[in-house]
Amino acid sequence: ELKVEQNPLFLSMQEGKNYTIYCNYSTTSDRLYWYRQDPGKSLESLFVLLSNGAVKQEGRLMASLDTKARLSTLHITAAVHDLSATYFCAGLYSGGGADGLTFGKGTHLIIQP
Amino acid sequence: DAGVTQSPTHLIKTRGQQVTLRCSPISGHKSVSWYQQVLGQGPQFIFQYYEKEERGRGNFPDRFSARQFPNYSSELNVNALLLGDSALYLCASSLAGRGVNEQFFGPGTRLTVL
């Protein structure tokens, strides 16, 4: 059974600073997803990481995947208030032939001016 | 292009009742997955349907059931509601049942069980 752990679960940071959210997973999951969720809203897809060493960047966010370490990171560069949200990583659970995603508990990110 | 749509947006039920939630996938998508998100937690996988057949299910009791229709829309049914069933229910659609298929999430249905 795939398990996904994120840390930290809560992060308060100032605008302009850099920080990294970590996502560890327990068994083979060579697809790793990052989602953003605003309060009361649904999930917005940020990145899909498919292979070892994959790195993707969009604006101030950069995600990477190390399948050997079973680790994905989401790096925030020069944070701005608009990035305040909850960020989830999710691995692919293929048990029983389904493509159900296994999510971490989420990182609640607050960026203060 | 219309994204994933879900109805209703909000729903209030009492314990023991039954509820049906509906989802329409993105046009051209043949797979629908359902997730339950309890407040403060990440979503948990309930079911996946592809081409009208159940492809898999997560660790949920038999009170939870679903089906997919010929137009690929889907319904999630929950019987004998418990207080713990209060959650945001998310539907996600993807192009096909397996492989590298990104899942796109709908706005969700907020279910409150009193």
CSV table of C-alpha atoms in Angstrom, one decimal:
chain,number,residue,atom,x,y,z
A,1,GLU,CA,0.0,0.0,0.0
A,2,LEU,CA,1.4,3.4,-1.0
A,3,LYS,CA,1.7,6.0,1.7
A,4,VAL,CA,2.6,9.6,1.1
A,5,GLU,CA,4.0,11.9,3.7
A,6,GLN,CA,4.4,15.7,3.4
A,7,ASN,CA,6.3,18.0,5.5
A,8,PRO,CA,5.9,20.5,6.8
A,9,LEU,CA,2.1,20.4,7.3
A,10,PHE,CA,2.0,24.1,8.1
A,11,LEU,CA,4.3,26.8,6.9
A,12,SER,CA,4.2,30.5,7.5
A,13,MET,CA,6.7,32.6,5.6
A,14,GLN,CA,7.4,36.1,4.4
A,15,GLU,CA,7.2,37.4,0.9
A,16,GLY,CA,10.4,37.3,-0.9
A,17,LYS,CA,11.7,34.2,0.9
A,18,ASN,CA,12.5,30.8,-0.5
A,19,TYR,CA,11.3,27.5,0.9
A,20,THR,CA,10.8,23.8,0.0
A,21,ILE,CA,8.0,21.4,0.7
A,22,TYR,CA,9.0,17.7,0.9
A,23,CYS,CA,7.0,14.7,-0.1
A,24,ASN,CA,8.1,11.2,0.7
A,25,TYR,CA,6.4,8.1,-0.5
A,26,SER,CA,6.6,4.5,0.8
A,27,THR,CA,6.7,2.2,-2.3
A,28,THR,CA,7.3,2.5,-6.0
A,29,SER,CA,5.3,5.3,-7.5
A,30,ASP,CA,7.0,6.6,-10.6
A,31,ARG,CA,4.3,9.2,-11.1
A,32,LEU,CA,4.1,12.1,-8.7
A,33,TYR,CA,1.6,14.9,-8.8
A,34,TRP,CA,1.4,18.3,-7.1
A,35,TYR,CA,-1.9,20.0,-6.6
A,36,ARG,CA,-2.9,23.4,-5.2
A,37,GLN,CA,-6.1,23.9,-3.2
A,38,ASP,CA,-7.5,27.3,-2.2
A,39,PRO,CA,-10.0,27.4,0.8
A,40,GLY,CA,-13.3,26.0,-0.1
A,41,LYS,CA,-12.2,25.2,-3.7
A,42,SER,CA,-11.3,22.1,-5.7
A,43,LEU,CA,-7.8,20.9,-6.6
A,44,GLU,CA,-5.8,22.6,-9.3
A,45,SER,CA,-3.1,20.6,-11.0
A,46,LEU,CA,0.3,22.1,-10.8
A,47,PHE,CA,2.8,19.4,-12.0
A,48,VAL,CA,2.9,15.8,-13.1
A,49,LEU,CA,6.4,14.2,-12.7
A,50,LEU,CA,6.8,11.0,-14.6
A,51,SER,CA,10.4,9.9,-14.3
A,52,ASN,CA,13.4,10.0,-12.1
A,53,GLY,CA,15.2,13.3,-12.2
A,54,ALA,CA,12.2,15.1,-13.7
A,55,VAL,CA,12.1,18.8,-13.0
A,56,LYS,CA,9.3,21.1,-13.9
A,57,GLN,CA,9.0,24.8,-13.3
A,58,GLU,CA,6.1,27.2,-13.5
A,59,GLY,CA,6.6,30.8,-12.4
A,60,ARG,CA,7.9,30.8,-8.8
A,61,LEU,CA,7.2,27.0,-8.3
A,62,MET,CA,9.6,24.2,-9.2
A,63,ALA,CA,9.0,20.5,-8.6
A,64,SER,CA,11.4,17.7,-8.8
A,65,LEU,CA,11.3,13.9,-8.5
A,66,ASP,CA,13.9,11.4,-7.1
A,67,THR,CA,12.4,8.0,-7.5
A,68,LYS,CA,15.4,6.3,-5.9
A,69,ALA,CA,15.0,8.3,-2.7
A,70,ARG,CA,11.2,8.2,-3.1
A,71,LEU,CA,11.2,11.9,-2.7
A,72,SER,CA,9.6,14.9,-4.5
A,73,THR,CA,10.1,18.5,-3.6
A,74,LEU,CA,8.2,21.6,-4.4
A,75,HIS,CA,10.4,24.7,-4.2
A,76,ILE,CA,9.0,28.2,-3.9
A,77,THR,CA,11.2,31.0,-5.0
A,78,ALA,CA,10.7,34.6,-3.8
A,79,ALA,CA,7.3,33.9,-2.4
A,80,VAL,CA,4.4,36.2,-3.0
A,81,HIS,CA,1.1,36.4,-1.1
A,82,ASP,CA,-0.9,34.9,-4.1
A,83,LEU,CA,0.9,31.6,-3.5
A,84,SER,CA,-0.9,31.2,-0.1
A,85,ALA,CA,-2.8,27.9,-0.4
A,86,THR,CA,-2.7,24.3,0.6
A,87,TYR,CA,-0.4,22.1,-1.5
A,88,PHE,CA,-0.8,18.4,-1.9
A,89,CYS,CA,1.5,15.8,-3.4
A,90,ALA,CA,-0.1,12.6,-4.6
A,91,GLY,CA,1.4,9.3,-5.8
A,92,LEU,CA,-0.3,6.8,-8.1
A,93,TYR,CA,-1.8,3.7,-6.4
A,94,SER,CA,-2.3,1.0,-9.0
A,95,GLY,CA,-3.7,-1.7,-6.8
A,96,GLY,CA,-6.5,-3.6,-8.4
A,97,GLY,CA,-5.9,-2.1,-11.7
A,98,ALA,CA,-7.2,1.4,-10.8
A,99,ASP,CA,-5.4,4.7,-11.1
A,100,GLY,CA,-6.4,6.0,-7.7
A,101,LEU,CA,-4.2,8.8,-6.4
A,102,THR,CA,-2.8,8.6,-2.8
A,103,PHE,CA,-2.5,12.1,-1.3
A,104,GLY,CA,-0.4,13.4,1.5
A,105,LYS,CA,-2.1,15.4,4.2
A,106,GLY,CA,-1.2,18.7,2.5
A,107,THR,CA,1.0,21.7,3.4
A,108,HIS,CA,-0.9,24.7,4.5
A,109,LEU,CA,1.2,27.6,3.3
A,110,ILE,CA,0.7,31.2,4.5
A,111,ILE,CA,2.8,33.9,2.9
A,112,GLN,CA,2.8,37.2,4.8
A,113,PRO,CA,3.7,40.6,3.4
B,1,ASP,CA,-14.2,24.1,-22.8
B,2,ALA,CA,-16.3,23.0,-19.9
B,3,GLY,CA,-14.4,21.3,-17.1
B,4,VAL,CA,-15.6,18.6,-14.7
B,5,THR,CA,-19.0,19.5,-13.3
B,6,GLN,CA,-20.6,18.2,-10.1
B,7,SER,CA,-24.0,18.6,-8.6
B,8,PRO,CA,-25.3,19.5,-6.2
B,9,THR,CA,-22.8,22.0,-4.8
B,10,HIS,CA,-23.9,21.6,-1.2
B,11,LEU,CA,-26.1,19.0,0.5
B,12,ILE,CA,-27.3,18.5,4.0
B,13,LYS,CA,-28.6,15.1,5.2
B,14,THR,CA,-29.3,13.4,8.4
B,15,ARG,CA,-27.9,10.2,9.7
B,16,GLY,CA,-29.3,7.1,8.1
B,17,GLN,CA,-30.4,8.8,5.0
B,18,GLN,CA,-29.1,8.1,1.5
B,19,VAL,CA,-27.4,10.5,-0.9
B,20,THR,CA,-26.6,10.6,-4.6
B,21,LEU,CA,-23.9,12.8,-6.0
B,22,ARG,CA,-23.5,13.5,-9.7
B,23,CYS,CA,-20.5,14.1,-12.0
B,24,SER,CA,-20.0,15.0,-15.6
B,25,PRO,CA,-16.5,14.5,-17.0
B,26,ILE,CA,-14.6,16.7,-19.4
B,27,SER,CA,-15.8,16.0,-23.0
B,28,GLY,CA,-13.9,13.1,-24.4
B,29,HIS,CA,-12.8,11.8,-21.1
B,30,LYS,CA,-13.9,8.2,-20.4
B,31,SER,CA,-12.7,7.7,-16.9
B,32,VAL,CA,-14.2,9.1,-13.7
B,33,SER,CA,-12.7,8.8,-10.2
B,34,TRP,CA,-14.3,9.7,-6.9
B,35,TYR,CA,-12.5,11.0,-3.8
B,36,GLN,CA,-13.6,11.9,-0.3
B,37,GLN,CA,-11.8,14.9,1.4
B,38,VAL,CA,-12.5,15.3,5.1
B,39,LEU,CA,-11.8,18.7,6.5
B,40,GLY,CA,-8.1,19.2,7.0
B,41,GLN,CA,-7.0,16.1,5.2
B,42,GLY,CA,-6.0,15.1,1.7
B,43,PRO,CA,-8.5,13.5,-0.6
B,44,GLN,CA,-9.0,9.7,-0.3
B,45,PHE,CA,-9.6,7.5,-3.3
B,46,ILE,CA,-13.1,5.8,-3.4
B,47,PHE,CA,-13.7,4.5,-6.9
B,48,GLN,CA,-12.5,4.6,-10.4
B,49,TYR,CA,-14.8,3.9,-13.4
B,50,TYR,CA,-13.7,3.4,-17.0
B,51,GLU,CA,-16.0,2.6,-19.9
B,52,LYS,CA,-18.8,2.0,-17.5
B,53,GLU,CA,-17.0,-0.6,-15.5
B,54,GLU,CA,-15.5,-0.3,-12.0
B,55,ARG,CA,-11.8,-0.3,-12.4
B,56,GLY,CA,-10.9,-0.3,-8.7
B,57,ARG,CA,-12.0,1.0,-5.3
B,58,GLY,CA,-10.3,2.3,-2.2
B,59,ASN,CA,-10.8,1.3,1.4
B,60,PHE,CA,-14.4,2.3,1.8
B,61,PRO,CA,-17.4,0.2,3.1
B,62,ASP,CA,-20.1,-1.2,0.9
B,63,ARG,CA,-22.4,1.7,1.8
B,64,PHE,CA,-20.5,3.5,-0.9
B,65,SER,CA,-21.4,2.6,-4.5
B,66,ALA,CA,-21.1,4.2,-7.9
B,67,ARG,CA,-21.9,3.7,-11.5
B,68,GLN,CA,-21.0,5.2,-14.8
B,69,PHE,CA,-23.5,5.9,-17.6
B,70,PRO,CA,-23.1,5.5,-21.4
B,71,ASN,CA,-22.3,9.2,-21.7
B,72,TYR,CA,-19.5,8.7,-19.1
B,73,SER,CA,-21.2,10.7,-16.4
B,74,SER,CA,-21.2,9.1,-13.0
B,75,GLU,CA,-23.1,8.9,-9.8
B,76,LEU,CA,-21.8,8.2,-6.3
B,77,ASN,CA,-24.3,6.8,-3.8
B,78,VAL,CA,-23.9,6.6,-0.1
B,79,ASN,CA,-26.4,4.7,2.0
B,80,ALA,CA,-27.0,4.8,5.7
B,81,LEU,CA,-25.2,8.0,6.2
B,82,LEU,CA,-22.9,8.5,9.2
B,83,LEU,CA,-21.7,11.7,10.8
B,84,GLY,CA,-18.2,10.8,9.6
B,85,ASP,CA,-19.4,10.9,5.9
B,86,SER,CA,-19.4,14.6,6.1
B,87,ALA,CA,-16.8,15.7,3.6
B,88,LEU,CA,-16.1,17.3,0.3
B,89,TYR,CA,-16.7,14.7,-2.4
B,90,LEU,CA,-14.5,15.3,-5.5
B,91,CYS,CA,-14.9,13.8,-8.9
B,92,ALA,CA,-12.0,13.7,-11.3
B,93,SER,CA,-12.0,12.8,-14.9
B,94,SER,CA,-9.2,11.5,-17.1
B,95,LEU,CA,-8.8,10.6,-20.7
B,96,ALA,CA,-8.5,6.8,-20.3
B,97,GLY,CA,-8.4,4.2,-17.5
B,98,ARG,CA,-4.7,3.6,-17.2
B,99,GLY,CA,-1.4,5.0,-18.2
B,100,VAL,CA,-0.1,8.5,-18.0
B,101,ASN,CA,-3.4,10.2,-17.6
B,102,GLU,CA,-3.7,13.4,-15.6
B,103,GLN,CA,-6.8,13.7,-13.5
B,104,PHE,CA,-8.8,16.9,-13.6
B,105,PHE,CA,-10.9,17.6,-10.5
B,106,GLY,CA,-14.4,19.1,-10.4
B,107,PRO,CA,-15.5,21.7,-7.9
B,108,GLY,CA,-16.8,19.1,-5.4
B,109,THR,CA,-20.0,18.5,-3.5
B,110,ARG,CA,-19.9,19.5,0.1
B,111,LEU,CA,-21.9,17.0,2.1
B,112,THR,CA,-22.9,17.7,5.7
B,113,VAL,CA,-24.5,14.9,7.8
B,114,LEU,CA,-26.4,16.0,10.9
